[in-house]
Short mmCIF file of C-alpha atoms in Angstrom, two decimals:
data_model
loop_
_atom_site.label_atom_id
_atom_site.label_comp_id
_atom_site.label_asym_id
_atom_site.label_seq_id
_atom_site.Cartn_x
_atom_site.Cartn_y
_atom_site.Cartn_z
CA MET D 1 26.29 -9.77 10.58
CA ALA D 2 22.40 -10.53 11.51
CA MET D 3 19.77 -8.11 10.41
CA LYS D 4 18.58 -5.76 13.00
CA VAL D 5 15.00 -4.84 13.55
CA TYR D 6 14.10 -1.87 15.50
CA GLY D 7 10.64 -2.25 17.35
CA ASP D 8 8.65 -4.21 19.61
CA GLY D 9 7.18 -7.53 19.19
CA MET D 10 3.64 -6.41 20.41
CA SER D 11 3.39 -4.02 17.56
CA ALA D 12 1.43 -5.53 14.42
CA CYS D 13 3.82 -4.11 11.88
CA VAL D 14 6.95 -5.15 13.57
CA ALA D 15 5.36 -8.53 13.85
CA ARG D 16 4.74 -8.49 10.13
CA VAL D 17 8.29 -8.37 9.66
CA LEU D 18 9.12 -10.98 12.57
CA LEU D 19 6.66 -13.14 10.47
CA CYS D 20 8.65 -13.02 7.27
CA LEU D 21 12.16 -13.45 9.09
CA HIS D 22 11.04 -16.58 10.45
CA GLU D 23 9.34 -18.08 7.43
CA LYS D 24 12.52 -17.27 5.55
CA GLU D 25 14.57 -18.85 8.41
CA THR D 26 17.05 -15.64 8.60
CA GLU D 27 18.71 -14.68 11.71
CA PHE D 28 17.92 -11.44 13.01
CA GLU D 29 18.41 -9.24 16.15
CA LEU D 30 15.24 -7.15 17.83
CA VAL D 31 16.37 -4.05 18.94
CA PRO D 32 13.85 -2.87 21.73
CA VAL D 33 12.38 0.63 20.93
CA ASP D 34 10.17 1.81 23.80
CA LEU D 35 6.99 2.75 22.44
CA PHE D 36 5.11 3.61 25.62
CA ALA D 37 8.17 6.20 26.39
CA CYS D 38 7.74 7.37 22.41
CA HIS D 39 11.48 6.71 21.52
CA HIS D 40 10.24 6.23 18.05
CA LYS D 41 9.63 10.14 17.93
CA LEU D 42 13.25 10.89 19.09
CA PRO D 43 15.74 12.45 16.65
CA SER D 44 18.01 9.65 16.94
CA PHE D 45 15.11 7.12 15.62
CA LEU D 46 13.92 9.78 13.48
CA SER D 47 17.07 9.74 11.20
CA MET D 48 15.95 6.20 10.54
CA ASN D 49 12.47 6.47 10.10
CA PRO D 50 11.26 10.34 9.36
CA PHE D 51 7.87 9.21 10.04
CA GLY D 52 8.70 8.07 13.51
CA GLN D 53 7.06 4.41 13.20
CA VAL D 54 8.41 0.91 13.96
CA PRO D 55 9.55 -1.27 12.41
CA VAL D 56 12.82 -0.22 10.92
CA LEU D 57 15.24 -2.77 9.32
CA GLN D 58 19.28 -2.38 9.27
CA ASP D 59 20.73 -4.96 6.83
CA ASP D 60 24.58 -3.62 6.65
CA ASP D 61 24.40 -0.30 5.03
CA LEU D 62 20.86 -0.45 4.17
CA THR D 63 18.33 1.21 6.64
CA LEU D 64 14.65 0.51 5.35
CA PHE D 65 11.19 1.42 6.80
CA GLU D 66 7.44 0.68 5.68
CA SER D 67 6.99 -3.05 7.01
CA ARG D 68 5.82 -4.32 3.36
CA ALA D 69 9.11 -2.95 1.71
CA ILE D 70 10.78 -4.65 4.34
CA THR D 71 9.12 -8.14 3.97
CA ALA D 72 9.45 -7.58 0.31
CA TYR D 73 13.18 -6.98 0.64
CA ILE D 74 13.87 -10.05 2.95
CA ALA D 75 11.84 -12.45 0.58
CA GLU D 76 13.80 -11.24 -2.28
CA LYS D 77 17.19 -11.24 -0.64
CA HIS D 78 16.77 -14.80 0.81
CA LYS D 79 14.41 -16.20 -2.19
CA ASP D 80 16.46 -19.37 -2.23
CA LYS D 81 15.64 -20.21 1.32
CA GLY D 82 12.45 -20.90 3.74
CA THR D 83 9.30 -20.51 2.79
CA ASP D 84 8.49 -19.05 -0.82
CA LEU D 85 6.63 -15.92 0.13
CA THR D 86 6.72 -14.20 -3.29
CA ARG D 87 6.28 -16.91 -6.04
CA HIS D 88 9.17 -15.00 -7.75
CA ALA D 89 9.78 -17.86 -10.44
CA ASP D 90 6.67 -17.14 -12.32
CA ALA D 91 6.03 -13.30 -12.96
CA LYS D 92 2.05 -13.82 -13.35
CA GLU D 93 1.93 -15.78 -9.93
CA ALA D 94 4.16 -12.89 -8.64
CA ALA D 95 1.80 -10.51 -9.78
CA ILE D 96 -1.19 -12.11 -8.06
CA VAL D 97 0.86 -12.18 -4.73
CA LYS D 98 1.38 -8.27 -5.53
CA LEU D 99 -2.46 -7.90 -6.22
CA TRP D 100 -3.58 -9.73 -2.85
CA SER D 101 -0.98 -7.74 -0.85
CA GLU D 102 -2.04 -4.61 -2.20
CA VAL D 103 -5.67 -5.62 -1.18
CA GLU D 104 -4.49 -6.12 2.11
CA SER D 105 -3.03 -2.78 2.15
CA HIS D 106 -5.83 -0.84 0.74
CA HIS D 107 -9.03 -2.20 1.55
CA PHE D 108 -8.29 -4.70 4.75
CA ASN D 109 -5.60 -2.80 6.65
CA PRO D 110 -7.46 0.67 6.74
CA ALA D 111 -10.85 -0.90 8.10
CA ILE D 112 -8.95 -3.45 10.74
CA SER D 113 -6.56 -1.08 12.11
CA ALA D 114 -8.91 1.72 12.65
CA VAL D 115 -10.96 -0.81 14.90
CA ILE D 116 -7.60 -2.15 16.69
CA HIS D 117 -6.68 1.53 17.13
CA GLN D 118 -9.78 2.45 18.81
CA LEU D 119 -10.00 -0.93 20.93
CA ILE D 120 -6.50 -1.17 21.94
CA VAL D 121 -4.44 1.98 21.44
CA VAL D 122 -7.07 4.60 22.20
CA PRO D 123 -7.68 3.05 25.86
CA LEU D 124 -3.85 2.68 26.20
CA GLN D 125 -3.66 6.39 26.03
CA GLY D 126 -6.43 6.78 28.66
CA GLN D 127 -9.06 7.78 26.16
CA THR D 128 -12.56 6.17 25.60
CA PRO D 129 -12.92 4.25 22.05
CA ASP D 130 -14.94 6.15 19.41
CA ALA D 131 -18.03 3.73 18.95
CA ALA D 132 -19.17 5.33 15.55
CA ILE D 133 -15.55 4.77 14.33
CA VAL D 134 -15.56 1.18 15.20
CA GLU D 135 -19.07 0.55 13.71
CA GLU D 136 -18.13 2.33 10.49
CA ASN D 137 -14.89 0.34 10.07
CA LEU D 138 -16.42 -3.06 11.05
CA GLU D 139 -19.11 -2.61 8.21
CA LYS D 140 -16.29 -1.70 5.78
CA LEU D 141 -14.35 -4.79 6.89
CA GLY D 142 -17.40 -6.86 6.57
CA LYS D 143 -17.57 -6.26 3.02
CA VAL D 144 -14.00 -6.90 2.46
CA LEU D 145 -14.13 -10.14 4.06
CA ASP D 146 -17.36 -10.99 2.05
CA VAL D 147 -14.56 -10.61 -1.22
CA TYR D 148 -12.33 -12.80 0.82
CA GLU D 149 -14.87 -15.41 1.81
CA GLU D 150 -15.94 -15.89 -1.98
CA ARG D 151 -12.11 -15.95 -2.89
CA LEU D 152 -11.15 -18.44 -0.44
CA GLY D 153 -14.04 -20.63 -1.45
CA LYS D 154 -11.96 -21.22 -4.58
CA THR D 155 -8.39 -20.92 -3.17
CA LYS D 156 -6.71 -22.35 -0.06
CA TYR D 157 -4.71 -19.23 0.34
CA LEU D 158 -5.37 -15.78 -1.06
CA THR D 159 -3.16 -16.13 -4.26
CA GLY D 160 -3.37 -19.85 -4.74
CA ASP D 161 -2.26 -22.98 -3.33
CA SER D 162 0.78 -21.44 -1.57
CA TYR D 163 0.98 -19.54 1.50
CA THR D 164 2.51 -16.02 0.45
CA LEU D 165 3.33 -12.50 1.80
CA ALA D 166 -0.55 -11.61 0.84
CA ASP D 167 -1.64 -13.96 3.33
CA LEU D 168 1.37 -12.95 5.86
CA HIS D 169 0.70 -9.48 6.09
CA HIS D 170 -2.94 -10.02 7.37
CA VAL D 171 -1.55 -11.85 10.40
CA PRO D 172 -0.54 -9.51 13.21
CA TYR D 173 -3.76 -7.32 13.05
CA THR D 174 -6.34 -10.33 12.44
CA TYR D 175 -4.59 -11.82 15.62
CA TYR D 176 -5.30 -8.68 17.74
CA PHE D 177 -8.80 -8.48 16.03
CA MET D 178 -9.77 -12.16 17.30
CA LYS D 179 -9.18 -11.03 20.72
CA THR D 180 -12.17 -8.31 20.40
CA SER D 181 -15.84 -8.95 20.81
CA HIS D 182 -15.99 -8.73 16.87
CA ALA D 183 -14.35 -12.27 16.09
CA GLY D 184 -17.56 -13.38 14.55
CA LEU D 185 -16.86 -11.30 11.45
CA ILE D 186 -14.14 -13.98 10.84
CA ASN D 187 -15.57 -17.12 12.51
CA ASP D 188 -19.24 -16.47 10.74
CA ARG D 189 -17.43 -16.81 7.41
CA PRO D 190 -16.34 -20.50 6.88
CA ASN D 191 -13.77 -20.15 4.14
CA VAL D 192 -12.13 -16.96 6.04
CA LYS D 193 -12.28 -19.19 9.48
CA ALA D 194 -10.48 -22.22 7.81
CA TRP D 195 -7.65 -19.81 6.31
CA TRP D 196 -7.46 -17.93 9.70
CA GLU D 197 -6.81 -21.23 11.42
CA ASP D 198 -4.53 -22.45 8.92
CA LEU D 199 -2.34 -19.14 9.24
CA CYS D 200 -2.28 -19.82 13.01
CA SER D 201 -0.93 -23.28 12.82
CA ARG D 202 2.31 -22.33 11.05
CA PRO D 203 5.37 -22.42 13.08
CA ALA D 204 6.48 -18.79 12.41
CA PHE D 205 2.94 -17.90 13.78
CA LEU D 206 3.77 -19.66 16.95
CA LYS D 207 7.06 -17.78 17.46
CA VAL D 208 5.72 -14.42 17.06
CA SER D 209 2.19 -14.38 18.50
CA PRO D 210 3.50 -14.54 22.08
CA GLY D 211 4.72 -11.05 21.40
CA LEU D 212 1.70 -9.69 20.71
CA THR D 213 0.68 -9.04 24.02
CA VAL D 214 -1.59 -6.05 24.12
CA ALA D 215 -5.42 -6.75 24.64
CA PRO D 216 -8.43 -4.89 23.50
CA VAL D 217 -10.92 -3.68 26.12
CA THR D 218 -14.23 -5.44 25.99
CA ASN D 219 -16.25 -3.36 23.61
CA MET A 1 -3.01 -8.47 -28.89
CA VAL A 2 -2.55 -5.39 -26.65
CA VAL A 3 -3.48 -5.19 -22.82
CA LYS A 4 -7.02 -3.77 -22.33
CA LEU A 5 -7.04 -1.39 -19.41
CA TYR A 6 -10.61 -0.92 -17.73
CA GLY A 7 -11.13 2.32 -16.33
CA GLN A 8 -11.73 6.06 -16.96
CA VAL A 9 -8.68 7.93 -18.20
CA THR A 10 -9.29 11.01 -15.66
CA ALA A 11 -9.33 8.86 -12.76
CA VAL A 12 -6.21 8.75 -10.55
CA CYS A 13 -5.60 4.88 -10.20
CA PRO A 14 -5.95 4.02 -14.03
CA GLN A 15 -3.59 7.01 -14.61
CA ARG A 16 -0.93 5.31 -12.44
CA VAL A 17 -1.29 2.27 -14.85
CA LEU A 18 -1.34 4.29 -17.87
CA LEU A 19 1.69 6.48 -16.83
CA CYS A 20 3.53 3.25 -16.39
CA PHE A 21 2.49 2.15 -19.71
CA LEU A 22 3.39 5.55 -21.49
CA GLU A 23 7.15 5.41 -19.45
CA LYS A 24 7.64 1.77 -20.47
CA GLU A 25 6.43 2.41 -24.14
CA ILE A 26 3.77 -0.50 -23.99
CA GLU A 27 1.04 -0.65 -26.40
CA PHE A 28 -2.38 -0.62 -24.76
CA GLU A 29 -6.24 0.14 -25.03
CA ILE A 30 -8.33 1.77 -22.78
CA VAL A 31 -11.97 0.24 -22.17
CA HIS A 32 -14.01 3.11 -20.79
CA VAL A 33 -15.69 2.29 -17.37
CA ASP A 34 -18.05 5.50 -16.71
CA LEU A 35 -17.56 6.20 -12.99
CA ASP A 36 -20.07 9.22 -13.14
CA THR A 37 -23.05 6.38 -14.06
CA LEU A 38 -21.44 3.81 -11.21
CA GLU A 39 -20.40 1.38 -13.97
CA GLN A 40 -17.66 0.14 -11.88
CA LYS A 41 -20.43 -1.13 -9.32
CA LYS A 42 -22.13 -3.36 -11.75
CA PRO A 43 -22.02 -7.01 -12.23
CA GLU A 44 -20.05 -6.83 -15.47
CA HIS A 45 -17.19 -4.68 -14.04
CA LEU A 46 -17.32 -6.58 -10.45
CA LEU A 47 -16.37 -9.81 -12.06
CA ARG A 48 -13.04 -7.92 -13.17
CA GLN A 49 -12.72 -6.09 -10.08
CA PRO A 50 -14.75 -7.35 -6.82
CA PHE A 51 -14.28 -4.19 -5.04
CA GLY A 52 -15.97 -2.21 -7.52
CA GLN A 53 -12.96 0.18 -8.31
CA VAL A 54 -10.72 0.89 -11.49
CA PRO A 55 -8.53 -0.13 -12.98
CA ALA A 56 -8.48 -3.62 -13.77
CA ILE A 57 -6.47 -5.25 -16.98
CA GLU A 58 -6.75 -8.05 -19.19
CA ASP A 59 -3.71 -9.38 -21.28
CA GLY A 60 -4.82 -12.35 -23.11
CA ASP A 61 -5.95 -14.83 -20.55
CA PHE A 62 -3.92 -12.94 -17.71
CA LYS A 63 -6.31 -10.28 -15.50
CA LEU A 64 -5.19 -8.20 -12.79
CA PHE A 65 -6.41 -5.30 -10.60
CA GLU A 66 -4.86 -2.99 -8.01
CA SER A 67 -3.15 -0.02 -9.87
CA ARG A 68 0.22 -0.62 -7.99
CA ALA A 69 0.23 -4.56 -8.45
CA ILE A 70 -0.18 -3.58 -12.24
CA ALA A 71 2.10 -1.30 -12.41
CA ARG A 72 4.63 -3.44 -10.86
CA TYR A 73 3.85 -6.46 -13.19
CA TYR A 74 4.39 -4.46 -16.24
CA ALA A 75 7.68 -2.58 -15.05
CA THR A 76 9.11 -6.16 -14.08
CA LYS A 77 7.76 -7.59 -17.44
CA TYR A 78 9.39 -4.87 -19.59
CA LEU A 79 12.27 -4.30 -17.16
CA ASP A 80 14.47 -3.57 -20.17
CA GLN A 81 12.35 -1.42 -22.39
CA GLY A 82 11.64 2.24 -21.77
CA THR A 83 12.51 3.95 -18.47
CA ASN A 84 13.74 1.30 -15.68
CA LEU A 85 11.06 2.09 -12.72
CA LEU A 86 12.24 -0.27 -10.32
CA GLY A 87 15.65 0.13 -9.43
CA LYS A 88 18.94 -1.18 -10.01
CA SER A 89 19.97 -3.19 -7.16
CA LEU A 90 18.26 -5.26 -4.58
CA GLU A 91 18.82 -2.39 -2.26
CA HIS A 92 17.82 0.31 -4.47
CA ARG A 93 14.66 -1.69 -5.26
CA ALA A 94 13.94 -1.68 -1.65
CA ILE A 95 14.26 2.03 -1.32
CA VAL A 96 12.03 2.21 -4.25
CA ASP A 97 9.59 0.17 -2.45
CA GLN A 98 9.92 2.13 0.63
CA TRP A 99 8.95 5.29 -1.06
CA ALA A 100 6.03 3.83 -2.77
CA ASP A 101 4.63 2.58 0.44
CA VAL A 102 5.04 6.02 1.85
CA GLU A 103 2.82 6.90 -0.96
CA ALA A 104 0.21 4.54 -0.15
CA HIS A 105 0.22 4.86 3.48
CA TYR A 106 0.78 8.59 4.25
CA PHE A 107 0.12 10.41 1.07
CA ASN A 108 -2.43 9.11 -0.53
CA VAL A 109 -4.56 8.64 2.47
CA LEU A 110 -4.58 12.57 2.79
CA ALA A 111 -4.50 13.32 -1.06
CA PHE A 112 -7.45 11.10 -1.87
CA PRO A 113 -10.09 12.53 0.41
CA ILE A 114 -8.86 16.15 -0.35
CA VAL A 115 -9.19 15.64 -4.07
CA LEU A 116 -12.79 13.82 -3.42
CA ASN A 117 -13.94 16.78 -1.51
CA LEU A 118 -12.50 19.41 -3.23
CA LEU A 119 -12.89 18.52 -6.83
CA ILE A 120 -15.01 15.28 -7.25
CA LYS A 121 -18.04 16.22 -5.05
CA PRO A 122 -18.57 19.56 -6.54
CA ARG A 123 -18.95 18.02 -9.95
CA LEU A 124 -21.40 15.40 -8.71
CA GLY A 125 -23.54 18.10 -6.95
CA GLU A 126 -22.39 16.86 -3.37
CA ALA A 127 -21.36 18.99 -0.24
CA CYS A 128 -17.50 19.16 0.62
CA ASP A 129 -16.71 18.41 3.95
CA VAL A 130 -14.74 21.48 4.73
CA VAL A 131 -13.88 20.46 8.25
CA LEU A 132 -12.52 17.47 7.32
CA VAL A 133 -10.34 18.99 4.46
CA GLU A 134 -8.73 21.86 6.66
CA GLU A 135 -7.93 18.75 9.09
CA LEU A 136 -6.20 16.66 6.29
CA LYS A 137 -4.45 19.89 5.15
CA VAL A 138 -2.65 20.11 8.30
CA LYS A 139 -1.76 16.62 8.39
CA LEU A 140 -0.48 16.90 4.63
CA GLU A 141 1.67 19.78 5.88
CA VAL A 142 3.76 17.44 8.08
CA VAL A 143 4.18 14.89 5.65
CA LEU A 144 5.20 17.24 3.03
CA ASP A 145 7.82 18.64 5.30
CA ILE A 146 9.49 15.07 5.47
CA TYR A 147 8.98 14.86 1.40
CA GLU A 148 11.02 18.30 1.22
CA ASN A 149 13.60 17.19 3.55
CA ARG A 150 14.16 13.76 1.62
CA LEU A 151 14.08 15.65 -1.68
CA GLY A 152 16.55 18.25 -0.40
CA SER A 153 19.38 15.54 -0.60
CA ASN A 154 17.78 13.21 -3.22
CA ARG A 155 17.10 14.32 -7.05
CA PHE A 156 14.10 11.91 -6.71
CA LEU A 157 12.63 10.14 -4.01
CA ALA A 158 14.53 6.92 -4.39
CA GLY A 159 17.83 8.55 -5.23
CA ASP A 160 19.20 9.92 -8.52
CA GLU A 161 16.82 8.34 -10.85
CA PHE A 162 12.95 8.72 -11.56
CA THR A 163 11.51 5.43 -10.58
CA MET A 164 7.88 4.11 -9.42
CA ALA A 165 8.30 5.98 -6.15
CA ASP A 166 7.91 9.11 -8.06
CA LEU A 167 5.44 7.85 -10.55
CA THR A 168 2.93 6.35 -8.12
CA HIS A 169 2.77 10.03 -6.71
CA MET A 170 1.72 11.80 -9.92
CA PRO A 171 -1.94 11.10 -10.36
CA ALA A 172 -3.18 12.25 -7.16
CA MET A 173 -0.47 14.96 -6.79
CA GLY A 174 -1.74 16.26 -10.28
CA TYR A 175 -5.33 17.00 -8.98
CA LEU A 176 -4.04 18.39 -5.54
CA MET A 177 -2.05 20.81 -7.77
CA ARG A 178 -5.65 21.91 -9.29
CA THR A 179 -6.57 22.93 -5.71
CA ASP A 180 -5.42 25.56 -3.45
CA VAL A 181 -3.20 22.95 -1.71
CA ASN A 182 -0.69 23.89 -4.71
CA ARG A 183 0.70 26.49 -2.43
CA MET A 184 1.78 23.84 0.07
CA VAL A 185 3.80 22.54 -3.03
CA LYS A 186 5.02 25.84 -4.53
CA ALA A 187 6.24 27.04 -0.93
CA ARG A 188 8.55 24.03 -0.73
CA VAL A 189 11.83 24.47 -2.76
CA ASN A 190 12.76 21.14 -3.13
CA MET A 191 9.17 19.62 -3.68
CA ASN A 192 8.59 22.38 -6.39
CA ARG A 193 11.53 21.71 -8.24
CA TRP A 194 11.02 17.83 -8.05
CA TRP A 195 7.47 18.34 -9.21
CA GLU A 196 8.44 20.55 -12.21
CA GLU A 197 11.22 18.04 -13.38
CA ILE A 198 8.65 15.05 -13.22
CA THR A 199 5.87 16.72 -14.94
CA ALA A 200 8.02 17.86 -17.73
CA ARG A 201 8.57 14.16 -18.59
CA PRO A 202 7.19 13.14 -22.15
CA ALA A 203 5.00 10.44 -20.55
CA TRP A 204 3.19 12.81 -18.14
CA LYS A 205 2.64 15.50 -20.81
CA LYS A 206 1.14 12.60 -22.94
CA LEU A 207 -0.97 11.31 -20.11
CA MET A 208 -2.39 14.92 -19.45
CA LYS A 209 -3.19 15.27 -23.13
CA MET A 210 -5.16 11.93 -23.13
CA ALA A 211 -7.13 13.27 -20.09
CA GLY A 212 -7.98 16.31 -21.76
CA PHE A 213 -5.95 18.64 -19.80
#
């Protein structure tokens, strides 16, 4: 039976899982969850993820939430096919993949997701973006990207010569970010820009990006 | 040659790694990086950790930062030594990862700024953001209700055994329990039971002694 992913392709966290499934050439079924109607807050959904967020993965008896735990599971289960996303054959390389995945999780994601939340989600809720929050997080994001610029001057991808989960996890929010008027933070850093353009050339990206349909207000 | 951990023994993220070392019975050496004088922002440390934070490790030629990545590496490298922190099957490992990610994305985002404002800022002579702390506590109550429910049907977060999912919470939780937030944990029967059980572990007691508590 194919894995089921509960969610909507426009959600960045769902897209993170879909990218992984495509990179691992794994069949799956996307079970729609109507986010605008808040179906992810209903008791039937909360029984799968008590935090009321998408995505949720079901694989036979296993129900899993947290997109990065899901990608790690898929990458491990299907480690012998598709793209080697975890460098599992070498413990030290695998640790470097985990290191830059943690960097995405703790340094990159809080800043970029705060900007996307203000510029895309808040207007969808009929509210006005908070310019101070946007500015504060753009500054934080810039500092993180300075570290990336230096790193990507030495390596093609974040962990070395190969594309891994550490790169993949960045893709959905960066895709949305590039739709905003702040894309210069990426484009003005040559190594980061080249890395981003490479990530966008991957077949898995071309399958998932059409689902990332929401757009920011011009700000 | 033993692994060197660059950090401060009282800081939350180095403690996450130290606790892993103690649970796995791994020998280590702490190289003190003084956070009070912002040593972590100086060029020498930035070469080890470009974001200017602790911890970082050096193990011969191998260097790593991000406490959760370090803990994961050593828990894997020494899988058959000390406590198995990762889980016993592919599915169990996924559940361990899930609740470890919950710590990072739901718990730490609230716990860290609470600890920063209630414990760290006063020590440095800075003002506590009282309004922020109250907002964070309201959000933390909601998150702790989910933990309470989880721990009602599971002895530990990922099931019957103590794993990385529990360990990763302990340093920040240890500091939260030194603030009035401890009432939130004590008021929840399952959380209280879980906290008392995991803090009775020898590795935690050794860590607390090392940190001067």
